[in-house]
CSV table of C-alpha atoms in Angstrom, one decimal:
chain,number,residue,atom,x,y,z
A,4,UNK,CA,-127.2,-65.3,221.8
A,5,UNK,CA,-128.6,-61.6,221.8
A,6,UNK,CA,-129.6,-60.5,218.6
A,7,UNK,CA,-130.3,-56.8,217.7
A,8,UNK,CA,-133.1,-56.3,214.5
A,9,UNK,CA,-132.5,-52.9,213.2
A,10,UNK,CA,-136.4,-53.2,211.2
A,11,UNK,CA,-139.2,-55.1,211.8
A,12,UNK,CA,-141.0,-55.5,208.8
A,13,UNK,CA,-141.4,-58.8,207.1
A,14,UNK,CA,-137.9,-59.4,206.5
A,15,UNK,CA,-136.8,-58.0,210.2
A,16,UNK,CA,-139.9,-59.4,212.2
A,17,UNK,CA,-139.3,-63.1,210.5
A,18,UNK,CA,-135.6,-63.1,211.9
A,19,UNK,CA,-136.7,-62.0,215.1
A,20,UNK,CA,-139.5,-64.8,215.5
A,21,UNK,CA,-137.0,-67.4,214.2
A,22,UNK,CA,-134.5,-66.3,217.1
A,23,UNK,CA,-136.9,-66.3,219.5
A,24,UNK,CA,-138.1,-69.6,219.0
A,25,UNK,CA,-134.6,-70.8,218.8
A,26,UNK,CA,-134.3,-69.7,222.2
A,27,UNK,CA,-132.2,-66.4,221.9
A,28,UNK,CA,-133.2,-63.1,223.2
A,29,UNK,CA,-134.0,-60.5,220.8
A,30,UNK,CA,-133.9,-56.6,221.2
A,31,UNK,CA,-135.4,-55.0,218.2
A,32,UNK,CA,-135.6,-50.8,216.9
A,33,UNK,CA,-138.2,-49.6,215.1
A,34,UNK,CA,-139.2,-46.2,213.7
A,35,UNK,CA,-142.5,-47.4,214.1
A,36,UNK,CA,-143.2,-47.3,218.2
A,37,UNK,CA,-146.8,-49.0,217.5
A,38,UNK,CA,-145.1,-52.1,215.9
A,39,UNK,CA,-142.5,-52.5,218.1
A,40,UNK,CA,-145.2,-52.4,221.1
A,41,UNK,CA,-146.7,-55.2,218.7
A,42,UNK,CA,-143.7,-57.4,219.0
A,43,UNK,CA,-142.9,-56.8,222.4
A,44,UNK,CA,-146.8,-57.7,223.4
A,45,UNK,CA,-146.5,-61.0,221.5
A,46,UNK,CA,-142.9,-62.0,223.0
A,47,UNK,CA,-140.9,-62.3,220.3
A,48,UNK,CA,-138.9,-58.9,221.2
A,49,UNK,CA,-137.5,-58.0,224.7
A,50,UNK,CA,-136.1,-55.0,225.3
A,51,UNK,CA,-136.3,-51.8,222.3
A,52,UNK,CA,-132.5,-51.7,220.8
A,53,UNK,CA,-131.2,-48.6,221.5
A,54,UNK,CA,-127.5,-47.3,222.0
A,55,UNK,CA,-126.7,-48.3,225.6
A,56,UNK,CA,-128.0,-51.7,225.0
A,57,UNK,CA,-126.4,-51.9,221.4
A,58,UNK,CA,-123.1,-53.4,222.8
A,59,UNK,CA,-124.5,-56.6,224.3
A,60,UNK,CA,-125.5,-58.0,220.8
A,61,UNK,CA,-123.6,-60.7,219.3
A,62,UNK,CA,-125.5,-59.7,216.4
A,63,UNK,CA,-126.8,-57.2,214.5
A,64,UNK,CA,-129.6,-57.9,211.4
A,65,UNK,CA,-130.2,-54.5,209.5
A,66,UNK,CA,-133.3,-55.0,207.7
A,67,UNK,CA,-134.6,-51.6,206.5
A,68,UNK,CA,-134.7,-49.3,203.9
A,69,UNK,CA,-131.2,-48.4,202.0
A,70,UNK,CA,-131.0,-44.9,203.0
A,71,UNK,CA,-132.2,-45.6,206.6
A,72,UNK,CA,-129.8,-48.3,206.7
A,73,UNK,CA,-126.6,-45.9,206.1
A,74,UNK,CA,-128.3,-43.5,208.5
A,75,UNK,CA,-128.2,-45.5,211.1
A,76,UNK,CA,-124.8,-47.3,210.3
A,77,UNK,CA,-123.3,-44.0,210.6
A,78,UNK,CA,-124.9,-43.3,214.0
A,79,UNK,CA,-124.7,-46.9,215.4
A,80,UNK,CA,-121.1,-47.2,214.4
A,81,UNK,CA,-119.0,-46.0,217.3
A,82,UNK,CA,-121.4,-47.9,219.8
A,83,UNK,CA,-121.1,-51.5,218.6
A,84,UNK,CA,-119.0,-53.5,220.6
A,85,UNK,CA,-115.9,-55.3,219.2
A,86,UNK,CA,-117.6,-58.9,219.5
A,87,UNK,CA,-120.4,-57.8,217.9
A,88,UNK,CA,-121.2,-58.9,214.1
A,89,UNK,CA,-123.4,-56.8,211.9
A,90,UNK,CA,-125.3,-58.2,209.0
A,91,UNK,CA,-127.4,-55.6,206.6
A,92,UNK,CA,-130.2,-57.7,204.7
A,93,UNK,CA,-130.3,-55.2,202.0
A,94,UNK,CA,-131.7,-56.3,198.1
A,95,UNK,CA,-128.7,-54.1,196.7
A,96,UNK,CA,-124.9,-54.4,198.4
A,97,UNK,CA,-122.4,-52.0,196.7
A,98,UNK,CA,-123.3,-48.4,198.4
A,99,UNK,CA,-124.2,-50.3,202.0
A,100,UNK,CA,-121.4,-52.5,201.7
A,101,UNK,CA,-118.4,-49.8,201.0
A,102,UNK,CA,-120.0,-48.0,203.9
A,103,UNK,CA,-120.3,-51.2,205.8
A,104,UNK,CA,-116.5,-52.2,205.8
A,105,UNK,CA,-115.0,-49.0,206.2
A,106,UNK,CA,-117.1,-48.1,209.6
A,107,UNK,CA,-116.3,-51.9,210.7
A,108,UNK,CA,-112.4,-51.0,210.0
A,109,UNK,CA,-112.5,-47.5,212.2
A,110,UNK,CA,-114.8,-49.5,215.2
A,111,UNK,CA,-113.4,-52.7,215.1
A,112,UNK,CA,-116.8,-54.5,214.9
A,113,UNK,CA,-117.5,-57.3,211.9
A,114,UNK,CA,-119.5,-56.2,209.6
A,115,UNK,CA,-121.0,-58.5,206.8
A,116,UNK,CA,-123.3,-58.2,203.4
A,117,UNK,CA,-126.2,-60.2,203.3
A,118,UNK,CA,-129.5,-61.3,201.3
A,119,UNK,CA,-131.6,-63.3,202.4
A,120,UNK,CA,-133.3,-64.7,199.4
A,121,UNK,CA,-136.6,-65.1,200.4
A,122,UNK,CA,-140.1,-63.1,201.2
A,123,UNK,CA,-143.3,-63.0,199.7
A,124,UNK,CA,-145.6,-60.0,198.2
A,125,UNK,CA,-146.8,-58.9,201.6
A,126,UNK,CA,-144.8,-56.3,203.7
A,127,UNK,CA,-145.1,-55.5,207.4
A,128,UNK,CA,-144.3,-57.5,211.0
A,129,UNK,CA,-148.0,-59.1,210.9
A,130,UNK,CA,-146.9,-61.4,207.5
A,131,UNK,CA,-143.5,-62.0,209.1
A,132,UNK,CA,-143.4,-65.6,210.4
A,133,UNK,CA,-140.6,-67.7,211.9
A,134,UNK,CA,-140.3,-70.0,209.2
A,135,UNK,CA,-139.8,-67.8,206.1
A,136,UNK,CA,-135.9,-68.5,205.9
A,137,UNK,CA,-136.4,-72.1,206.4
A,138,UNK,CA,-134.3,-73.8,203.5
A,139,UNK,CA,-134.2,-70.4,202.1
A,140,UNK,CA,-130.8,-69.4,200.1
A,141,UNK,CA,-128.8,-66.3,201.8
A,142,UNK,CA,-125.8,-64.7,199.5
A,143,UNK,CA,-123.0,-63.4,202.0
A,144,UNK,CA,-121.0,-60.4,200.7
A,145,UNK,CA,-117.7,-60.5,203.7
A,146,UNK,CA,-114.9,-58.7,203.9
A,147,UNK,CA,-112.5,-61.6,203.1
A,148,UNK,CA,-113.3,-64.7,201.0
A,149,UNK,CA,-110.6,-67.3,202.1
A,150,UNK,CA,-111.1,-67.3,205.5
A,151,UNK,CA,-112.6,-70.5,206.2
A,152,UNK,CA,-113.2,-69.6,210.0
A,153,UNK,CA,-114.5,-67.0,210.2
A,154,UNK,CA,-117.2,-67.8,207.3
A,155,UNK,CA,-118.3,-70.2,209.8
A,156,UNK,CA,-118.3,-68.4,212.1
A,157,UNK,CA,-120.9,-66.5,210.1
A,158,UNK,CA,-122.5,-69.3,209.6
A,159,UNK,CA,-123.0,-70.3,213.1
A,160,UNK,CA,-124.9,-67.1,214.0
A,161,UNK,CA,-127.3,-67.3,211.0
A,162,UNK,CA,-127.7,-71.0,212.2
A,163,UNK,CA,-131.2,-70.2,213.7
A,164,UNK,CA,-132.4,-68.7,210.5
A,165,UNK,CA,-132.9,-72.3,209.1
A,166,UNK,CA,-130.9,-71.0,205.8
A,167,UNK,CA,-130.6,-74.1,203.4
A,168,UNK,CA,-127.5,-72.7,201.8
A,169,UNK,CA,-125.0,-69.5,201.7
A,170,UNK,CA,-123.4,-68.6,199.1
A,171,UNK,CA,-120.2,-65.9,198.9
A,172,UNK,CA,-119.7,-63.6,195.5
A,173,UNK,CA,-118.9,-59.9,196.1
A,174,UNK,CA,-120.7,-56.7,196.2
A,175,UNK,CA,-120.6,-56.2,192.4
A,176,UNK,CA,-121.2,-59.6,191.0
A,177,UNK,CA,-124.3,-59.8,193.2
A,178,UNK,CA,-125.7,-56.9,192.2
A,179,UNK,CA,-125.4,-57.7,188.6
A,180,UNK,CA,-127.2,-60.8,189.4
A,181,UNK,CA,-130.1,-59.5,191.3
A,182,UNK,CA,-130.7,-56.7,188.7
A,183,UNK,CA,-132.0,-59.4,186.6
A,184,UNK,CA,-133.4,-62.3,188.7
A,185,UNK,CA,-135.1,-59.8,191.0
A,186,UNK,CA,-135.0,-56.3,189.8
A,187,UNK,CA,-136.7,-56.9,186.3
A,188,UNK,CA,-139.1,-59.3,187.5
A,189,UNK,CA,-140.8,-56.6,189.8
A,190,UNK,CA,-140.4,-53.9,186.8
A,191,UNK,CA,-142.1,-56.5,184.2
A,192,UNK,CA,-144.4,-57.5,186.7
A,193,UNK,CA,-145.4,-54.1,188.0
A,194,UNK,CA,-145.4,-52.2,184.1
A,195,UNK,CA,-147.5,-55.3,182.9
A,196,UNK,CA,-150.4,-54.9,185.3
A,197,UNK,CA,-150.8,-51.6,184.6
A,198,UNK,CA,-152.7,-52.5,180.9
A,199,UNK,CA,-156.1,-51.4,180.3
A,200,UNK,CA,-157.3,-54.9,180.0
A,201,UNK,CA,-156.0,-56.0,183.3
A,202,UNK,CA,-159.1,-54.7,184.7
A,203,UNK,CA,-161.5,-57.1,183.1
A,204,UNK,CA,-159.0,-60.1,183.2
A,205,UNK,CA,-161.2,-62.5,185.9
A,206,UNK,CA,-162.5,-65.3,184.0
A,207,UNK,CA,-160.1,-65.3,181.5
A,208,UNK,CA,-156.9,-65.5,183.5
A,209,UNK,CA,-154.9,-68.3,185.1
A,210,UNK,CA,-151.5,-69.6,185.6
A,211,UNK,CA,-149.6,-67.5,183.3
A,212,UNK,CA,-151.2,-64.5,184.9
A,213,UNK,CA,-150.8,-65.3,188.1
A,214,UNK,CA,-147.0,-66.1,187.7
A,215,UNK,CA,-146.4,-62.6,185.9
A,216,UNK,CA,-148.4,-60.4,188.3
A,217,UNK,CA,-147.2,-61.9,191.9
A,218,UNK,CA,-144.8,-59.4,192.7
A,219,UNK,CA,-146.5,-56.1,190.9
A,220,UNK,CA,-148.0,-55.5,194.4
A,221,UNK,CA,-144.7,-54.2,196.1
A,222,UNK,CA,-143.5,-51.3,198.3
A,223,UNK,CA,-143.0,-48.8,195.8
A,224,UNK,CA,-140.4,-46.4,197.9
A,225,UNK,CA,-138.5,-49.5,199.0
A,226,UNK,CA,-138.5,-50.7,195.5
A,227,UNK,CA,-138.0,-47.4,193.8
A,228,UNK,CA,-134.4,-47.0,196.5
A,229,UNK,CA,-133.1,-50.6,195.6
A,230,UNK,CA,-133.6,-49.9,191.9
A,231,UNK,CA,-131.9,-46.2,192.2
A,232,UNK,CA,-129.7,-47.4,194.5
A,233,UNK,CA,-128.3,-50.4,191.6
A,234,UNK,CA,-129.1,-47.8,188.5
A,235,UNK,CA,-126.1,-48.8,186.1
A,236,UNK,CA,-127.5,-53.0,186.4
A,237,UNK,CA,-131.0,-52.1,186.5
A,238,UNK,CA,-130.7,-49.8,183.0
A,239,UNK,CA,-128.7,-52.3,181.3
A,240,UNK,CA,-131.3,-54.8,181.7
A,241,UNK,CA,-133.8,-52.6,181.3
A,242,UNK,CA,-132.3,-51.6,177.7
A,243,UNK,CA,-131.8,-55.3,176.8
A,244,UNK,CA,-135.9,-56.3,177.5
A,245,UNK,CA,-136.9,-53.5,175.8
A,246,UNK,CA,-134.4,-54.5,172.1
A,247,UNK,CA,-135.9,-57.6,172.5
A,248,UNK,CA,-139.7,-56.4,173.1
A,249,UNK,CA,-139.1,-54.6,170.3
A,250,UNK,CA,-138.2,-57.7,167.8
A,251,UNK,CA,-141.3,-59.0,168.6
A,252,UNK,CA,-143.8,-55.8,167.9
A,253,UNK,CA,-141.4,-55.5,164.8
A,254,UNK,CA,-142.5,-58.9,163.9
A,255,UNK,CA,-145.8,-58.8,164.9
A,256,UNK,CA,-146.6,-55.6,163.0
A,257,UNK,CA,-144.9,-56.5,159.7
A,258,UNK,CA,-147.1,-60.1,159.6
A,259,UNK,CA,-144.0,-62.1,159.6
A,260,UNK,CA,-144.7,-65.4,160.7
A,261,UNK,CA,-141.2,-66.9,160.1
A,262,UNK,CA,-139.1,-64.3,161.9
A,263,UNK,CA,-141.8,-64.4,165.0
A,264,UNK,CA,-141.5,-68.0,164.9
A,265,UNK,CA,-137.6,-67.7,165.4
A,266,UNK,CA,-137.6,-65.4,168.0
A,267,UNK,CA,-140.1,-67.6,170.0
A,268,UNK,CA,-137.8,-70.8,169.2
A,269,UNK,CA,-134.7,-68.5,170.1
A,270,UNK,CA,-136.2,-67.8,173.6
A,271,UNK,CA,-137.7,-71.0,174.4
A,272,UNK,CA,-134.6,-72.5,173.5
A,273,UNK,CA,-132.7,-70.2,175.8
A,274,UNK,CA,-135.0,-71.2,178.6
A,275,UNK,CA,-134.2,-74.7,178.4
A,276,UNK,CA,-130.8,-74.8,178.3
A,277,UNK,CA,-130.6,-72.5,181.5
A,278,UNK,CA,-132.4,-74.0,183.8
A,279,UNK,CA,-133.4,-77.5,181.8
């Protein structure tokens, strides 16, 4: 298999080690000519991906930023071969996804939403590592849903991944999703850390902190795109945390005990009969 990485950052250089040491050749484009010499002098990439070479990839991983994803959808687009299968590994699907199809209809390529959910709070090729997707989930977002073929198709080409499970919803529904389970938790995590008392936290920190402040270090214009980029999911939420901070500062300020109490019960409760 040739595979084409459209991105090597953490996310694109992981799926270009994995290939390689699955044995598949791997042409790779980066903006970044330094990084792509990187990954060329370590073997994991073999040729730069440009649009001559373009049509001998059976697939194609898009792993950058949203809006230099569309760019280069739109300019790729009439050079991808008819075999070819193109994946974006976007955290948002909607925008990339409507574009996605509709250039995959006029080319006649196969084009494909993806997620792979998995990473870690370090960016760049030199974190990326062959093993990050290894048992990892990766949400699909394809064009048709009851096609049982070609899904495994899909499947077959992501085989060197080492996914531990795909799962199929739509555009929409996963974007919902992620505005919570991801979104929030890096807008929590990054507001949080930004108290005044943060700074003299060592010594009297520990698990609790650590959990909350993991993913406050982030890229802030990759970040800042995926949250624009899902706006109407990401406000809702966003409206819902901050009703529900606000019952507790209510509580807190007005010394009552009993309704504090509740409100702790109500979400501890919640928390166990989600996830046990």
């Amino acid at each position: 298999m040739i595979l084409g990485v459209v991105g090597l950052g953490l996310i694109g250089g992981s799926f270009a080690k994995a290939y390689k040491e699955a044995g598949h050749t791997v042409y790779a484009y980066d903006i970044d000519k330094t990084i792509l010499g990187y990954a060329r002098l370590d073997g994991t990439v073999s040729k730069e991906l440009d649009f001559d070479n373009i049509k001998d990839c059976d697939l194609i991983l898009i792993t950058t930023y949203i809006k230099a994803a569309a760019e280069y959808l739109k300019e790729a687009a009439p050079h991808i071969d008819r075999h070819t299968t193109v994946i974006d590994c976007l955290g948002v699907k909607k925008n990339i996804c409507e574009l996605g199809f509709k250039l995959a209809k006029k080319y006649g390529f196969t084009y494909v939403g993806g997620h792979p959910m998995a990473g870690t709070q370090y960016s760049g090729y030199k974190h990326s590592r062959g093993n990050l997707y290894k048992n990892a989930p990766m949400v699909l977002v394809p064009p048709v849903y009851d096609d049982i073929e070609f899904l495994e198709r899909i499947k077959k080409l992501l085989e060197p991944a080492g996914f531990g499970r795909l799962s199929v919803t739509t555009a929409e529904e996963h974007d919902r999703m992620i505005g919570f389970t991801s979104q929030m938790a890096h807008i929590v995590s990054n507001a949080y850390i930004k108290s005044p008392t943060a700074g003299s936290h060592k010594g009297f920190s520990a698990g609790s902190y650590k959990d909350l402040t993991r993913v406050a270090r982030l890229n802030p214009r990759m970040w800042a795109e995926l949250f624009m980029d899902n706006k109407e999911n990401v406000l809702q939420e966003l409206d819902w945390l901050i009703a529900f901070l606000g019952e507790y500062r209510d509580a807190i300020l007005n010394d009552d005990e009993d309704e504090l109490t509740r409100i702790l019960k109500e979400g501890s409760d919640r928390k166990i009969s989600i996830d046990g």
